[in-house]
């Protein structure tokens, strides 16, 4: 089991989207975000999730030029894959298991959340039984799932996930490293067991 953190660039605010930015302005905003995180943590982020999952047509290329190796903005698969930009992977992310959508937008309950997580884990484990692997992203926000009346449901869901025999709990950096190592691509470091 991988322990630790993956630092992700995510923009300065979800209120400041990259939509319509000129290339040079976007480059500077990306550099600012990455630099701020590196200054605060001592680690330059290897991954990126755009504010509101929004990009321009320039974003992937600009991120790769700044040394970002993967993005989580494309919610179209449950396995990593290379993008058309050399050196840039797309890692899975799901808006369906985002607590804002589940609790705020759809008005589902804590027991609904637990069942969704269990069903997702079980189906992905079945799909990955051939050894190909799948990624389950669970997007949690303290101001939503962190509410006291939801705590026990989060605990129940996470307990199911970490005790599932087919689950590797890890970081996005480790997923990217594992994918690169498994596909024999240069730049792989610290592959998973």
XYZ file of N, CA, C and O in Angstrom:
772
model
N 0.848 -1.183 0.000
C 0.000 0.000 0.000
C 0.888 1.238 0.000
O 1.779 1.385 0.812
N 0.641 2.147 -0.918
C 1.375 3.405 -1.011
C 0.835 4.383 0.023
O -0.354 4.581 0.133
N 1.710 4.965 0.775
C 1.305 6.008 1.716
C 1.916 7.312 1.244
O 2.967 7.330 0.634
N 1.288 8.397 1.559
C 1.851 9.681 1.184
C 0.843 10.544 0.461
O -0.351 10.305 0.521
N 1.383 11.522 -0.210
C 0.556 12.522 -0.864
C 0.954 12.670 -2.309
O 2.105 12.471 -2.670
N 0.004 13.046 -3.115
C 0.255 13.532 -4.456
C -0.257 14.958 -4.486
O -1.434 15.201 -4.212
N 0.615 15.889 -4.759
C 0.205 17.284 -4.851
C -0.258 17.539 -6.278
O 0.429 17.211 -7.235
N -1.433 18.135 -6.412
C -2.005 18.438 -7.723
C -2.174 19.937 -7.889
O -2.644 20.615 -6.982
N -1.823 20.430 -9.068
C -2.192 21.794 -9.406
C -3.688 21.819 -9.689
O -4.231 20.877 -10.266
N -4.361 22.887 -9.270
C -5.815 22.941 -9.440
C -6.307 24.357 -9.712
O -7.479 24.640 -9.614
N -5.428 25.253 -10.042
C -5.842 26.631 -10.256
C -5.875 27.383 -8.941
O -5.769 26.807 -7.861
N -6.000 28.679 -9.033
C -6.025 29.507 -7.833
C -7.374 29.439 -7.129
O -7.464 29.612 -5.920
N -8.436 29.168 -7.894
C -9.786 29.125 -7.342
C -10.702 28.466 -8.367
O -10.501 28.622 -9.570
N -11.718 27.766 -7.899
C -12.704 27.217 -8.828
C -13.558 28.313 -9.448
O -14.331 28.069 -10.363
N -13.420 29.532 -8.947
C -14.139 30.668 -9.518
C -13.373 31.316 -10.659
O -13.905 32.175 -11.352
N -12.098 30.940 -10.829
C -11.261 31.508 -11.885
C -10.916 30.415 -12.894
O -9.871 29.782 -12.809
N -11.824 30.207 -13.818
C -11.653 29.157 -14.816
C -10.691 29.619 -15.908
O -10.466 30.803 -16.094
N -10.155 28.657 -16.641
C -9.199 28.970 -17.697
C -9.879 29.272 -19.034
O -9.226 29.596 -20.009
N -11.178 29.160 -19.090
C -11.928 29.378 -20.313
C -11.569 30.723 -20.940
O -11.614 31.755 -20.283
N -11.206 30.686 -22.224
C -10.975 31.912 -22.971
C -9.664 32.630 -22.700
O -9.452 33.725 -23.219
N -8.788 32.046 -21.885
C -7.523 32.715 -21.597
C -6.604 32.689 -22.807
O -6.535 31.687 -23.531
N -5.897 33.763 -23.007
C -4.848 33.781 -24.020
C -3.742 32.841 -23.561
O -3.522 32.659 -22.360
N -3.029 32.264 -24.505
C -1.984 31.267 -24.217
C -0.968 31.762 -23.186
O -0.656 31.053 -22.227
N -0.454 32.965 -23.355
C 0.569 33.477 -22.435
C 0.013 33.717 -21.035
O 0.696 33.482 -20.034
N -1.229 34.160 -20.950
C -1.867 34.379 -19.639
C -2.067 33.032 -18.953
O -1.792 32.882 -17.758
N -2.536 32.045 -19.702
C -2.740 30.716 -19.127
C -1.412 30.124 -18.648
O -1.336 29.554 -17.564
N -0.363 30.261 -19.446
C 0.961 29.758 -19.053
C 1.388 30.372 -17.710
O 1.855 29.664 -16.820
N 1.211 31.671 -17.575
C 1.603 32.341 -16.327
C 0.758 31.877 -15.148
O 1.263 31.700 -14.040
N -0.534 31.669 -15.353
C -1.394 31.181 -14.261
C -0.978 29.773 -13.838
O -0.940 29.457 -12.648
N -0.679 28.918 -14.804
C -0.218 27.569 -14.484
C 1.081 27.643 -13.694
O 1.238 26.970 -12.666
N 2.016 28.462 -14.146
C 3.296 28.609 -13.439
C 3.099 29.127 -12.018
O 3.767 28.664 -11.095
N 2.197 30.080 -11.851
C 1.912 30.618 -10.515
C 1.398 29.526 -9.579
O 1.844 29.417 -8.434
N 0.429 28.755 -10.064
C -0.164 27.698 -9.238
C 0.899 26.674 -8.854
O 1.055 26.319 -7.675
N 1.633 26.181 -9.847
C 2.664 25.175 -9.571
C 3.735 25.726 -8.636
O 4.177 25.040 -7.714
N 4.130 26.981 -8.854
C 5.142 27.607 -8.004
C 4.679 27.811 -6.572
O 5.437 27.608 -5.623
N 3.427 28.201 -6.406
C 2.874 28.392 -5.063
C 2.869 27.079 -4.290
O 3.248 27.033 -3.116
N 2.449 26.010 -4.947
C 2.413 24.701 -4.284
C 3.824 24.242 -3.953
O 4.091 23.752 -2.850
N 4.740 24.401 -4.896
C 6.124 23.990 -4.642
C 6.741 24.789 -3.498
O 7.429 24.237 -2.641
N 6.463 26.077 -3.467
C 6.998 26.917 -2.380
C 6.427 26.488 -1.030
O 7.140 26.438 -0.029
N 5.154 26.147 -0.990
C 4.511 25.785 0.271
C 4.857 24.376 0.739
O 4.911 24.116 1.938
N 5.076 23.461 -0.202
C 5.264 22.049 0.161
C 6.676 21.530 -0.057
O 7.027 20.470 0.446
N 7.446 22.240 -0.887
C 8.771 21.762 -1.250
C 8.737 20.757 -2.387
O 9.761 20.203 -2.765
N 7.544 20.509 -2.942
C 7.376 19.527 -4.017
C 6.586 20.161 -5.155
O 5.506 20.708 -4.936
N 7.139 20.070 -6.359
C 6.403 20.560 -7.522
C 5.374 19.506 -7.912
O 5.699 18.327 -8.057
N 4.123 19.893 -8.103
C 3.096 18.925 -8.482
C 3.409 18.238 -9.801
O 3.859 18.867 -10.752
N 3.152 16.943 -9.832
C 3.319 16.153 -11.055
C 2.007 16.016 -11.806
O 1.985 15.568 -12.943
N 0.904 16.368 -11.144
C -0.408 16.212 -11.745
C -1.211 17.494 -11.705
O -0.866 18.440 -10.998
N -2.306 17.502 -12.450
C -3.147 18.699 -12.578
C -4.604 18.301 -12.725
O -4.942 17.356 -13.439
N -5.447 19.047 -12.027
C -6.895 18.969 -12.209
C -7.374 20.407 -12.333
O -7.298 21.178 -11.376
N -7.805 20.782 -13.502
C -8.189 22.168 -13.741
C -9.376 22.602 -12.909
O -10.227 21.796 -12.550
N -9.444 23.890 -12.612
C -10.607 24.400 -11.894
C -11.882 24.079 -12.684
O -11.971 24.387 -13.864
N -12.809 23.404 -12.044
C -14.038 23.012 -12.718
C -13.818 21.992 -13.824
O -14.681 21.811 -14.673
N -12.650 21.332 -13.828
C -12.261 20.371 -14.872
C -12.223 21.026 -16.256
O -12.399 20.363 -17.274
N -11.984 22.325 -16.289
C -12.031 23.077 -17.540
C -10.629 23.391 -18.027
O -9.749 23.756 -17.248
N -10.442 23.251 -19.327
C -9.175 23.537 -19.991
C -9.434 24.388 -21.228
O -10.568 24.496 -21.676
N -8.349 24.909 -21.789
C -8.388 25.468 -23.140
C -7.741 24.428 -24.047
O -7.220 23.413 -23.571
N -7.713 24.689 -25.328
C -7.027 23.771 -26.241
C -5.524 23.774 -25.989
O -4.826 22.851 -26.394
N -5.010 24.802 -25.316
C -3.578 24.903 -25.035
C -3.164 24.228 -23.731
O -1.983 23.966 -23.523
N -4.095 23.983 -22.836
C -3.765 23.525 -21.484
C -2.874 22.285 -21.457
O -1.834 22.303 -20.774
N -3.211 21.199 -22.143
C -2.356 20.012 -22.042
C -0.898 20.279 -22.438
O 0.027 19.869 -21.741
N -0.700 20.988 -23.530
C 0.660 21.291 -23.984
C 1.393 22.193 -22.987
O 2.572 21.978 -22.690
N 0.710 23.188 -22.455
C 1.330 24.085 -21.473
C 1.704 23.337 -20.196
O 2.763 23.576 -19.613
N 0.835 22.436 -19.756
C 1.129 21.645 -18.559
C 2.351 20.765 -18.777
O 3.252 20.715 -17.928
N 2.401 20.083 -19.904
C 3.547 19.215 -20.204
C 4.837 20.026 -20.252
O 5.877 19.586 -19.750
N 4.779 21.223 -20.825
C 5.965 22.085 -20.904
C 6.457 22.496 -19.519
O 7.647 22.770 -19.332
N 5.556 22.509 -18.537
C 5.923 22.864 -17.159
C 6.287 21.636 -16.325
O 6.481 21.737 -15.119
N 6.346 20.483 -16.956
C 6.759 19.273 -16.257
C 5.639 18.485 -15.611
O 5.887 17.524 -14.880
N 4.391 18.855 -15.874
C 3.255 18.098 -15.354
C 3.126 16.829 -16.197
O 3.120 16.896 -17.425
N 3.022 15.684 -15.541
C 3.016 14.406 -16.242
C 1.645 13.793 -16.447
O 1.500 12.852 -17.226
N 0.641 14.320 -15.729
C -0.699 13.755 -15.907
C -1.768 14.763 -15.549
O -1.538 15.691 -14.773
N -2.941 14.551 -16.142
C -4.106 15.379 -15.867
C -5.252 14.470 -15.423
O -5.282 13.293 -15.743
N -6.182 15.063 -14.684
C -7.363 14.324 -14.228
C -8.652 14.995 -14.710
O -9.709 14.775 -14.148
N -8.566 15.790 -15.743
C -9.717 16.562 -16.214
C -10.659 15.792 -17.119
O -11.785 16.213 -17.341
N -10.214 14.693 -17.669
C -11.016 13.987 -18.660
C -11.692 12.798 -17.979
O -11.051 11.855 -17.569
N -12.979 12.833 -17.882
C -13.737 11.826 -17.130
C -14.283 10.746 -18.046
O -15.427 10.335 -17.927
N -13.449 10.258 -18.956
C -13.926 9.370 -19.999
C -13.444 7.929 -19.919
O -13.704 7.148 -20.833
N -12.771 7.539 -18.846
C -12.278 6.165 -18.783
C -11.982 5.818 -17.325
O -11.888 6.702 -16.479
N -11.831 4.530 -17.049
C -11.436 4.106 -15.705
C -10.045 3.479 -15.714
O -9.661 2.789 -14.782
N -9.288 3.738 -16.792
C -7.891 3.329 -16.881
C -7.074 4.507 -17.401
O -7.565 5.302 -18.207
N -5.819 4.625 -16.976
C -4.954 5.682 -17.520
C -4.688 5.445 -19.002
O -4.764 4.307 -19.474
N -4.382 6.520 -19.703
C -3.974 6.392 -21.100
C -3.145 7.613 -21.499
O -3.282 8.689 -20.910
N -2.289 7.448 -22.507
C -1.498 8.585 -22.971
C -2.371 9.555 -23.765
O -3.304 9.126 -24.457
N -2.090 10.829 -23.652
C -2.782 11.829 -24.464
C -1.993 12.031 -25.752
O -0.947 11.416 -25.947
N -2.464 12.900 -26.600
C -1.730 13.206 -27.828
C -0.542 14.122 -27.570
O 0.257 14.349 -28.474
N -0.427 14.640 -26.368
C 0.724 15.470 -25.996
C 1.792 14.550 -25.406
O 1.532 13.880 -24.391
N 2.955 14.483 -26.024
C 4.004 13.591 -25.517
C 4.319 13.854 -24.037
O 4.440 15.002 -23.614
N 4.383 12.755 -23.264
C 4.716 12.850 -21.852
C 3.566 13.187 -20.930
O 3.763 13.364 -19.732
N 2.360 13.288 -21.456
C 1.211 13.658 -20.633
C 0.178 12.538 -20.661
O -0.339 12.168 -21.718
N -0.124 12.001 -19.473
C -1.137 10.953 -19.317
C -2.459 11.566 -18.876
O -2.490 12.624 -18.256
N -3.529 10.840 -19.147
C -4.825 11.142 -18.555
C -5.081 10.068 -17.511
O -5.063 8.875 -17.826
N -5.296 10.484 -16.261
C -5.653 9.548 -15.197
C -7.146 9.663 -14.931
O -7.726 10.740 -15.021
N -7.779 8.560 -14.569
C -9.227 8.563 -14.358
C -9.688 9.458 -13.209
O -9.037 9.566 -12.174
N -10.825 10.065 -13.446
C -11.524 10.858 -12.445
C -13.005 10.700 -12.765
O -13.380 10.607 -13.929
N -13.827 10.672 -11.747
C -15.251 10.477 -11.961
C -16.055 11.572 -11.284
O -15.910 11.799 -10.083
N -16.898 12.231 -12.046
C -17.802 13.201 -11.439
C -18.990 12.505 -10.784
O -19.678 13.093 -9.964
N -19.210 11.247 -11.125
C -20.332 10.510 -10.549
C -20.108 10.182 -9.075
O -21.071 10.016 -8.332
N -18.856 10.054 -8.655
C -18.561 9.798 -7.242
C -17.994 11.044 -6.574
O -17.164 10.964 -5.685
N -18.467 12.183 -6.990
C -18.087 13.458 -6.390
C -19.172 13.819 -5.386
O -20.356 13.857 -5.721
N -18.756 14.063 -4.140
C -19.759 14.295 -3.095
C -20.634 15.515 -3.342
O -21.775 15.553 -2.907
N -20.151 16.495 -4.085
C -20.996 17.656 -4.392
C -22.180 17.216 -5.246
O -23.329 17.574 -4.970
N -21.903 16.419 -6.271
C -22.990 15.929 -7.111
C -23.932 14.998 -6.377
O -25.152 15.083 -6.516
N -23.353 14.105 -5.575
C -24.159 13.113 -4.862
C -25.083 13.766 -3.839
O -26.291 13.532 -3.832
N -24.502 14.583 -2.970
C -25.275 15.132 -1.853
C -25.958 16.465 -2.165
O -27.105 16.674 -1.790
N -25.255 17.348 -2.850
C -25.794 18.689 -3.076
C -26.705 18.723 -4.301
O -27.847 19.161 -4.214
N -26.196 18.263 -5.435
C -26.982 18.345 -6.670
C -28.123 17.336 -6.722
O -29.245 17.676 -7.095
N -27.828 16.080 -6.363
C -28.837 15.022 -6.482
C -29.627 14.803 -5.201
O -30.657 14.131 -5.223
N -29.137 15.314 -4.085
C -29.850 15.171 -2.826
C -29.916 13.755 -2.305
O -30.853 13.384 -1.602
N -28.901 12.932 -2.644
C -28.898 11.559 -2.158
C -28.483 11.504 -0.690
O -27.972 12.471 -0.137
N -28.684 10.371 -0.072
C -28.442 10.216 1.355
C -27.107 9.523 1.623
O -26.479 8.968 0.707
N -26.722 9.492 2.886
C -25.525 8.767 3.306
C -25.572 7.299 2.908
O -24.605 6.785 2.332
N -26.667 6.584 3.178
C -26.749 5.193 2.734
C -26.662 5.046 1.207
O -26.080 4.086 0.709
N -27.206 6.003 0.458
C -27.070 5.978 -0.999
C -25.597 6.055 -1.396
O -25.129 5.327 -2.277
N -24.863 6.954 -0.751
C -23.435 7.139 -1.009
C -22.665 5.841 -0.756
O -21.862 5.406 -1.591
N -22.921 5.223 0.374
C -22.236 3.968 0.714
C -22.511 2.914 -0.351
O -21.591 2.247 -0.829
N -23.751 2.778 -0.756
C -24.096 1.764 -1.774
C -23.428 2.072 -3.105
O -22.956 1.164 -3.791
N -23.384 3.346 -3.489
C -22.728 3.727 -4.748
C -21.250 3.349 -4.722
O -20.721 2.803 -5.695
N -20.579 3.640 -3.614
C -19.156 3.319 -3.501
C -18.952 1.811 -3.561
O -18.078 1.313 -4.286
N -19.758 1.062 -2.824
C -19.638 -0.398 -2.845
C -19.868 -0.958 -4.255
O -19.111 -1.811 -4.720
N -20.906 -0.489 -4.905
C -21.208 -0.966 -6.254
C -20.078 -0.624 -7.225
O -19.714 -1.443 -8.079
N -19.522 0.571 -7.095
C -18.424 0.982 -7.973
C -17.198 0.096 -7.765
O -16.600 -0.389 -8.727
N -16.806 -0.113 -6.514
C -15.646 -0.952 -6.215
C -15.855 -2.366 -6.736
O -14.969 -2.940 -7.393
N -17.011 -2.934 -6.450
C -17.276 -4.308 -6.872
C -17.242 -4.457 -8.395
O -16.657 -5.400 -8.922
N -17.856 -3.502 -9.099
C -17.873 -3.604 -10.566
C -16.483 -3.390 -11.153
O -16.075 -4.114 -12.063
N -15.736 -2.419 -10.648
C -14.387 -2.187 -11.162
C -13.483 -3.386 -10.871
O -12.654 -3.758 -11.701
N -13.645 -3.995 -9.704
C -12.851 -5.186 -9.379
C -13.184 -6.316 -10.348
O -12.285 -7.024 -10.821
N -14.450 -6.487 -10.665
C -14.855 -7.517 -11.622
C -14.278 -7.214 -13.013
O -13.762 -8.103 -13.688
N -14.351 -5.953 -13.415
C -13.821 -5.558 -14.726
C -12.309 -5.759 -14.809
O -11.772 -6.011 -15.885
N -11.623 -5.647 -13.680
C -10.162 -5.740 -13.644
C -9.663 -7.142 -13.316
O -8.465 -7.353 -13.154
N -10.565 -8.094 -13.238
C -10.188 -9.456 -12.848
C -9.162 -10.079 -13.789
O -8.436 -10.993 -13.401
N -9.059 -9.569 -15.003
C -8.072 -10.085 -15.952
C -6.675 -9.519 -15.705
O -5.744 -9.815 -16.437
N -6.533 -8.685 -14.666
C -5.234 -8.118 -14.325
C -4.964 -6.767 -14.946
O -3.893 -6.191 -14.746
N -5.925 -6.223 -15.682
C -5.702 -4.955 -16.372
C -5.839 -3.738 -15.465
O -5.401 -2.656 -15.821
N -6.456 -3.873 -14.317
C -6.575 -2.775 -13.365
C -7.609 -1.739 -13.757
O -7.919 -1.561 -14.931
N -8.147 -1.085 -12.759
C -9.088 0.023 -12.927
C -8.801 1.037 -11.827
O -8.237 0.701 -10.788
N -9.234 2.265 -12.051
C -9.023 3.337 -11.071
C -10.379 3.855 -10.614
O -11.245 4.147 -11.438
N -10.546 3.980 -9.308
C -11.747 4.584 -8.749
C -11.339 5.858 -8.032
O -10.612 5.823 -7.048
N -11.797 6.966 -8.558
C -11.559 8.256 -7.910
C -12.782 8.597 -7.074
O -13.913 8.474 -7.533
N -12.547 9.000 -5.858
C -13.621 9.370 -4.946
C -13.353 10.817 -4.522
O -12.441 11.078 -3.744
N -14.124 11.746 -5.076
C -13.904 13.175 -4.822
C -14.681 13.607 -3.585
O -15.905 13.557 -3.552
N -13.935 14.028 -2.577
C -14.541 14.430 -1.302
C -14.140 15.861 -0.958
O -12.994 16.250 -1.158
N -15.074 16.596 -0.417
C -14.845 17.983 -0.014
C -15.243 18.115 1.462
O -16.355 17.727 1.824
N -14.367 18.663 2.278
C -14.672 18.764 3.719
C -15.974 19.488 4.024
O -16.668 19.127 4.964
N -16.333 20.475 3.208
C -17.561 21.215 3.492
C -18.820 20.449 3.099
O -19.925 20.868 3.407
N -18.653 19.299 2.436
C -19.806 18.458 2.072
C -19.778 17.178 2.899
O -20.577 16.982 3.806
N -18.843 16.290 2.573
C -18.773 15.015 3.289
C -18.263 15.200 4.709
O -18.499 14.352 5.557
N -17.603 16.295 4.969
C -17.087 16.557 6.304
C -18.142 16.945 7.326
O -17.835 17.125 8.508
N -19.376 17.055 6.902
C -20.449 17.370 7.843
C -20.625 16.195 8.808
O -20.582 15.031 8.400
N -20.825 16.502 10.057
C -20.883 15.465 11.095
C -21.909 14.376 10.793
O -21.655 13.190 11.025
N -23.055 14.743 10.259
C -24.098 13.740 10.012
C -23.756 12.801 8.860
O -24.443 11.798 8.663
N -22.683 13.099 8.101
C -22.273 12.209 7.021
C -21.039 11.388 7.399
O -20.647 10.493 6.648
N -20.409 11.663 8.508
C -19.127 11.040 8.877
C -19.209 9.516 8.925
O -18.331 8.828 8.414
N -20.239 8.988 9.527
C -20.316 7.527 9.654
C -20.480 6.845 8.295
O -20.006 5.737 8.086
N -21.125 7.520 7.353
C -21.297 6.936 6.021
C -19.982 6.965 5.244
O -19.670 6.019 4.522
N -19.228 8.026 5.410
C -17.899 8.074 4.803
C -17.025 6.978 5.394
O -16.349 6.248 4.664
N -17.048 6.844 6.710
C -16.267 5.782 7.361
C -16.665 4.404 6.829
O -15.806 3.569 6.545
N -17.960 4.161 6.704
C -18.438 2.869 6.222
C -17.986 2.612 4.782
O -17.539 1.510 4.442
N -18.092 3.619 3.945
C -17.678 3.463 2.546
C -16.180 3.220 2.439
O -15.731 2.315 1.724
N -15.389 4.008 3.151
C -13.932 3.851 3.091
C -13.481 2.519 3.676
O -12.540 1.897 3.170
N -14.135 2.073 4.718
C -13.820 0.766 5.310
C -14.018 -0.338 4.279
O -13.195 -1.250 4.148
N -15.107 -0.255 3.528
C -15.370 -1.252 2.494
C -14.286 -1.220 1.417
O -13.791 -2.258 0.988
N -13.911 -0.021 1.018
C -12.893 0.130 -0.029
C -11.560 -0.447 0.422
O -10.964 -1.281 -0.267
N -11.066 -0.032 1.565
C -9.715 -0.453 1.971
C -9.643 -1.923 2.360
O -8.569 -2.516 2.312
N -10.755 -2.516 2.733
C -10.754 -3.945 3.082
C -11.034 -4.852 1.882
O -10.923 -6.067 1.990
N -11.395 -4.261 0.759
C -11.687 -5.060 -0.434
C -10.391 -5.714 -0.916
O -9.375 -5.047 -1.078
N -10.401 -7.026 -1.157
C -9.163 -7.728 -1.519
C -8.562 -7.304 -2.859
O -7.368 -7.502 -3.085
N -9.339 -6.686 -3.728
C -8.826 -6.296 -5.046
C -8.338 -4.851 -5.092
O -7.910 -4.379 -6.137
N -8.378 -4.143 -3.957
C -8.082 -2.709 -3.961
C -6.656 -2.415 -3.536
O -6.155 -2.954 -2.556
N -6.032 -1.536 -4.293
C -4.736 -0.947 -3.941
C -5.017 0.523 -3.647
O -5.345 1.283 -4.540
N -4.954 0.927 -2.392
C -5.150 2.331 -2.057
C -3.824 3.033 -2.248
O -2.806 2.633 -1.673
N -3.842 4.091 -3.038
C -2.590 4.737 -3.418
C -2.829 6.178 -3.824
O -3.907 6.719 -3.620
N -1.824 6.761 -4.416
C -1.889 8.160 -4.848
C -1.908 8.248 -6.372
O -1.547 7.298 -7.063
N -2.282 9.400 -6.870
C -2.283 9.593 -8.318
C -0.862 9.532 -8.881
O -0.659 9.015 -9.991
N 0.128 10.014 -8.148
C 1.520 9.899 -8.606
C 1.903 8.431 -8.781
O 2.517 8.047 -9.780
N 1.532 7.595 -7.818
C 1.879 6.174 -7.890
C 1.136 5.471 -9.025
O 1.682 4.573 -9.663
N -0.096 5.890 -9.298
C -0.837 5.312 -10.419
C -0.126 5.654 -11.730
O 0.063 4.799 -12.593
N 0.281 6.904 -11.872
C 1.006 7.311 -13.082
C 2.309 6.524 -13.212
O 2.631 6.020 -14.298
N 3.048 6.397 -12.114
C 4.309 5.644 -12.150
C 4.070 4.185 -12.530
O 4.814 3.608 -13.319
N 3.043 3.590 -11.954
C 2.731 2.196 -12.263
C 2.376 2.030 -13.741
O 2.848 1.094 -14.401
N 1.566 2.916 -14.256
C 1.196 2.852 -15.666
C 2.440 2.964 -16.547
O 2.610 2.189 -17.497
N 3.298 3.929 -16.249
C 4.509 4.115 -17.052
C 5.416 2.881 -16.990
O 5.958 2.452 -18.004
N 5.551 2.311 -15.804
C 6.387 1.114 -15.664
C 5.763 -0.075 -16.390
O 6.464 -0.832 -17.073
N 4.461 -0.241 -16.255
C 3.774 -1.378 -16.868
C 3.771 -1.298 -18.391
O 3.754 -2.325 -19.062
N 3.815 -0.079 -18.924
C 3.804 0.080 -20.381
C 5.204 0.305 -20.933
O 5.356 0.500 -22.135
N 6.206 0.292 -20.048
C 7.598 0.419 -20.485
C 7.964 1.798 -20.990
O 8.902 1.951 -21.769
N 7.264 2.814 -20.518
C 7.552 4.184 -20.956
C 8.632 4.802 -20.088
O 8.693 4.564 -18.885
N 9.461 5.611 -20.699
C 10.535 6.302 -19.980
C 9.950 7.211 -18.915
O 8.835 7.690 -19.028
N 10.713 7.427 -17.877
C 10.288 8.347 -16.822
C 9.616 7.650 -15.647
O 9.247 8.286 -14.689
N 9.444 6.357 -15.752
C 8.795 5.632 -14.659
C 9.729 5.570 -13.470
O 10.905 5.308 -13.590
N 9.169 5.865 -12.317
C 9.914 5.733 -11.087
C 8.951 5.315 -9.994
O 7.798 5.714 -9.995
N 9.433 4.488 -9.084
C 8.621 4.062 -7.959
C 7.357 3.318 -8.377
O 6.255 3.702 -7.988
N 7.484 2.291 -9.210
C 6.279 1.541 -9.587
C 5.707 0.796 -8.385
O 6.406 0.487 -7.441
N 4.432 0.506 -8.460
C 3.771 -0.195 -7.363
C 4.202 -1.646 -7.325
O 4.747 -2.151 -8.284
N 3.941 -2.334 -6.204
C 4.283 -3.747 -6.116
C 3.456 -4.587 -7.067
O 2.391 -4.246 -7.454
